[in-house]
């Protein structure tokens, strides 16, 4: 038997998934690019702390530019995206006018053009100054990634920041699907609301992106000390139990569970007692 | 319970919990006595969380050859409304023992019902790179024939003749609802907020379970 390259084995196993997106017909690349931007922002919030709650809008009415619009409270400072999958795309009259009009009204905004191909992006990047469009950041998202984005190193790196488990690779497919599926269904709304839906779609295997209260962290530490063989951590709305073999993300109403003094009195003194307390163990009597 | 009765019990959504347990026990017995072994390596067994006690555990206990390690993955189908095609599976809990060092393993993926190819593939993605098995066996009480064919094609590409799918019964019918019904019916806990865990499995890591207090489950 030939030696198996386990990295390609994992990629091939994930690529066995046949999945389309019912909502995406006719605008596949745009929805794909929007979902990647949403993912990028989620990963960024995860790394840099949960700050403001941006809102997303697509195809903003009355706007000439926005395929995607990310607002940070002040409309003047929004992020405004054009997303194009056109082989012979040029700045030309339409694109130039669209960006310039928006920049006139909202000079403090950030402007992005996302295209489907690196060569198109290079060409537009090199010529943007000729049209007075230096303020537009040109980026590309390889359209070929649409088939199996969960195998792309760049997208995996973003997903990794959001997956709770230490072992990330077996979560990439489900995580990407939860993000893409949820985004494609709404494409509008506040980040926190969309993320709550993403968390549910992922079966709560993603970082909740909510701050954990100090009181909850202290309780988790106290349980860990008391239990000994199982570490307990709080992360927003989930409790994480882990040791050398067990890893569990429990979507308990954490805030309620961790802050309820009666529930933790007496404190569980072993892993068995903790798991019993959480109602995890099968009832062998029935 | 014979094979025909087992099949009928598993697909009947009115089957009682005790009948399902008997059916899975009968299927696991037939599999361990006829289809699984002997091998010249150690097994590394991977089971699903919802039916571990009733199926994978029975298989593990019934195997004639040594078991070098056990894993249990609590995979759940994700409900993504906009998705067409294969379901994907999220895993929010895992129990994964290290594989015994310096031993070749045969990876044994056990699940009472295989309704989707992505569920065993999710298990493979998690465990195979760690165990690095020379061969793979998928064992089920019931499998969908199309899923079996697609799974077999993929496994054969990587493991050649060292890949095998063994099952007690197979059917062309859609088994997704059957899997959900069995998962619901096997869970006999009063409160089902966290995934169900097998006492036998936990005792491999935490030692024997002390006398349960049975008075402190969470009621909010």
Short mmCIF file of C-alpha atoms in Angstrom, two decimals, chain B residues 10-149:
data_model
loop_
_atom_site.label_atom_id
_atom_site.label_comp_id
_atom_site.label_asym_id
_atom_site.label_seq_id
_atom_site.Cartn_x
_atom_site.Cartn_y
_atom_site.Cartn_z
CA UNK B 10 -34.69 0.00 13.52
CA UNK B 11 -36.76 1.57 10.75
CA UNK B 12 -40.06 1.49 12.68
CA UNK B 13 -40.51 4.90 14.28
CA UNK B 14 -42.84 3.36 16.85
CA UNK B 15 -40.19 1.01 18.26
CA UNK B 16 -39.72 1.30 22.00
CA UNK B 17 -36.32 2.09 23.50
CA UNK B 18 -35.95 -1.44 24.86
CA UNK B 19 -36.70 -2.92 21.41
CA UNK B 20 -34.12 -0.66 19.78
CA UNK B 21 -31.53 -1.68 22.37
CA UNK B 22 -32.22 -5.37 21.68
CA UNK B 23 -32.00 -4.77 17.93
CA UNK B 24 -28.67 -2.95 18.20
CA UNK B 25 -27.32 -5.61 20.53
CA UNK B 26 -28.30 -8.34 18.07
CA UNK B 27 -26.71 -6.46 15.16
CA UNK B 28 -23.48 -5.80 17.07
CA UNK B 29 -23.27 -9.47 18.04
CA UNK B 30 -23.63 -10.64 14.45
CA UNK B 31 -21.05 -8.12 13.30
CA UNK B 32 -18.43 -9.07 15.89
CA UNK B 33 -18.97 -12.79 15.45
CA UNK B 34 -18.91 -12.90 11.66
CA UNK B 35 -17.66 -9.75 9.97
CA UNK B 36 -15.11 -8.18 12.33
CA UNK B 37 -12.00 -10.21 12.59
CA UNK B 38 -9.70 -11.78 13.17
CA UNK B 39 -7.13 -9.15 12.19
CA UNK B 40 -3.36 -9.16 12.60
CA UNK B 41 -3.37 -5.64 14.06
CA UNK B 42 -5.04 -3.85 16.94
CA UNK B 43 -8.35 -2.05 16.46
CA UNK B 44 -8.80 1.65 17.07
CA UNK B 45 -12.54 2.03 17.51
CA UNK B 46 -14.46 5.24 16.82
CA UNK B 47 -18.11 5.49 17.81
CA UNK B 48 -20.85 8.08 17.66
CA UNK B 49 -22.10 9.73 20.86
CA UNK B 50 -25.84 9.17 20.59
CA UNK B 51 -25.67 5.37 20.43
CA UNK B 52 -22.29 4.61 21.95
CA UNK B 53 -23.56 2.50 24.86
CA UNK B 54 -25.96 0.52 22.76
CA UNK B 55 -23.78 -0.15 19.70
CA UNK B 56 -20.08 0.82 19.62
CA UNK B 57 -19.52 -0.27 23.21
CA UNK B 58 -21.09 -3.67 22.47
CA UNK B 59 -18.86 -4.02 19.42
CA UNK B 60 -15.77 -3.03 21.44
CA UNK B 61 -16.55 -5.60 24.12
CA UNK B 62 -17.36 -8.31 21.56
CA UNK B 63 -14.20 -8.01 19.46
CA UNK B 64 -11.82 -10.94 19.67
CA UNK B 65 -8.74 -8.85 18.85
CA UNK B 66 -7.24 -6.19 21.13
CA UNK B 67 -8.55 -2.64 21.04
CA UNK B 68 -5.62 -0.19 21.13
CA UNK B 69 -7.75 2.88 21.66
CA UNK B 70 -11.26 4.24 21.60
CA UNK B 71 -12.77 7.52 20.49
CA UNK B 72 -16.30 8.80 20.63
CA UNK B 73 -17.44 11.78 18.60
CA UNK B 74 -20.72 13.51 19.24
CA UNK B 75 -21.52 14.53 15.67
CA UNK B 76 -24.77 16.27 14.87
CA UNK B 77 -26.23 17.17 11.48
CA UNK B 78 -26.25 20.92 10.93
CA UNK B 79 -29.53 22.38 9.78
CA UNK B 80 -28.55 24.98 7.24
CA UNK B 81 -31.79 26.00 5.54
CA UNK B 82 -30.16 27.27 2.38
CA UNK B 83 -27.97 24.23 1.80
CA UNK B 84 -28.69 21.79 -1.01
CA UNK B 85 -26.92 18.46 -1.18
CA UNK B 86 -25.09 16.50 1.51
CA UNK B 87 -25.63 17.36 5.15
CA UNK B 88 -22.60 18.48 7.12
CA UNK B 89 -21.85 17.41 10.68
CA UNK B 90 -20.65 19.47 13.59
CA UNK B 91 -18.86 17.87 16.50
CA UNK B 92 -19.33 19.66 19.79
CA UNK B 93 -17.91 16.98 22.02
CA UNK B 94 -15.20 14.37 21.66
CA UNK B 95 -13.52 11.70 23.75
CA UNK B 96 -10.32 10.67 22.01
CA UNK B 97 -7.79 8.29 23.53
CA UNK B 98 -4.27 8.27 22.12
CA UNK B 99 -3.53 5.27 19.94
CA UNK B 100 -1.12 2.69 21.30
CA UNK B 101 2.41 3.55 20.11
CA UNK B 102 4.40 1.34 17.71
CA UNK B 103 1.38 -0.73 16.71
CA UNK B 104 -0.37 -0.82 13.36
CA UNK B 105 -4.06 -0.14 13.79
CA UNK B 106 -7.15 -0.98 11.86
CA UNK B 107 -9.52 1.92 12.23
CA UNK B 108 -13.03 0.74 13.00
CA UNK B 109 -15.76 3.34 12.55
CA UNK B 110 -18.96 2.22 14.27
CA UNK B 111 -22.38 3.74 13.98
CA UNK B 112 -25.76 2.10 14.35
CA UNK B 113 -27.23 3.96 11.38
CA UNK B 114 -25.25 5.53 8.55
CA UNK B 115 -27.60 7.86 6.72
CA UNK B 116 -25.05 10.36 5.36
CA UNK B 117 -21.56 9.82 4.00
CA UNK B 118 -20.32 13.02 5.66
CA UNK B 119 -20.80 11.64 9.17
CA UNK B 120 -18.25 8.80 8.93
CA UNK B 121 -16.06 11.08 6.82
CA UNK B 122 -16.11 13.69 9.61
CA UNK B 123 -14.94 10.95 11.98
CA UNK B 124 -12.21 9.94 9.54
CA UNK B 125 -11.02 13.53 9.16
CA UNK B 126 -10.66 13.83 12.94
CA UNK B 127 -9.15 10.46 13.79
CA UNK B 128 -7.32 9.00 10.77
CA UNK B 129 -4.42 11.52 10.69
CA UNK B 130 -3.78 10.76 14.38
CA UNK B 131 -4.00 6.96 14.19
CA UNK B 132 -2.53 6.65 10.67
CA UNK B 133 -4.23 3.29 10.10
CA UNK B 134 -3.14 0.74 7.52
CA UNK B 135 -6.74 -0.29 7.01
CA UNK B 136 -10.23 0.99 7.69
CA UNK B 137 -13.47 -0.84 8.46
CA UNK B 138 -16.83 0.90 8.67
CA UNK B 139 -19.39 -1.08 10.68
CA UNK B 140 -23.09 -0.28 10.90
CA UNK B 141 -26.30 -1.98 11.88
CA UNK B 142 -28.01 -0.21 8.99
CA UNK B 143 -26.68 1.77 6.05
CA UNK B 144 -28.12 3.47 2.98
CA UNK B 145 -26.88 1.72 -0.20
CA UNK B 146 -25.97 4.88 -2.07
CA UNK B 147 -24.07 6.24 0.92
CA UNK B 148 -22.29 2.90 1.15
CA UNK B 149 -21.27 3.03 -2.52
#
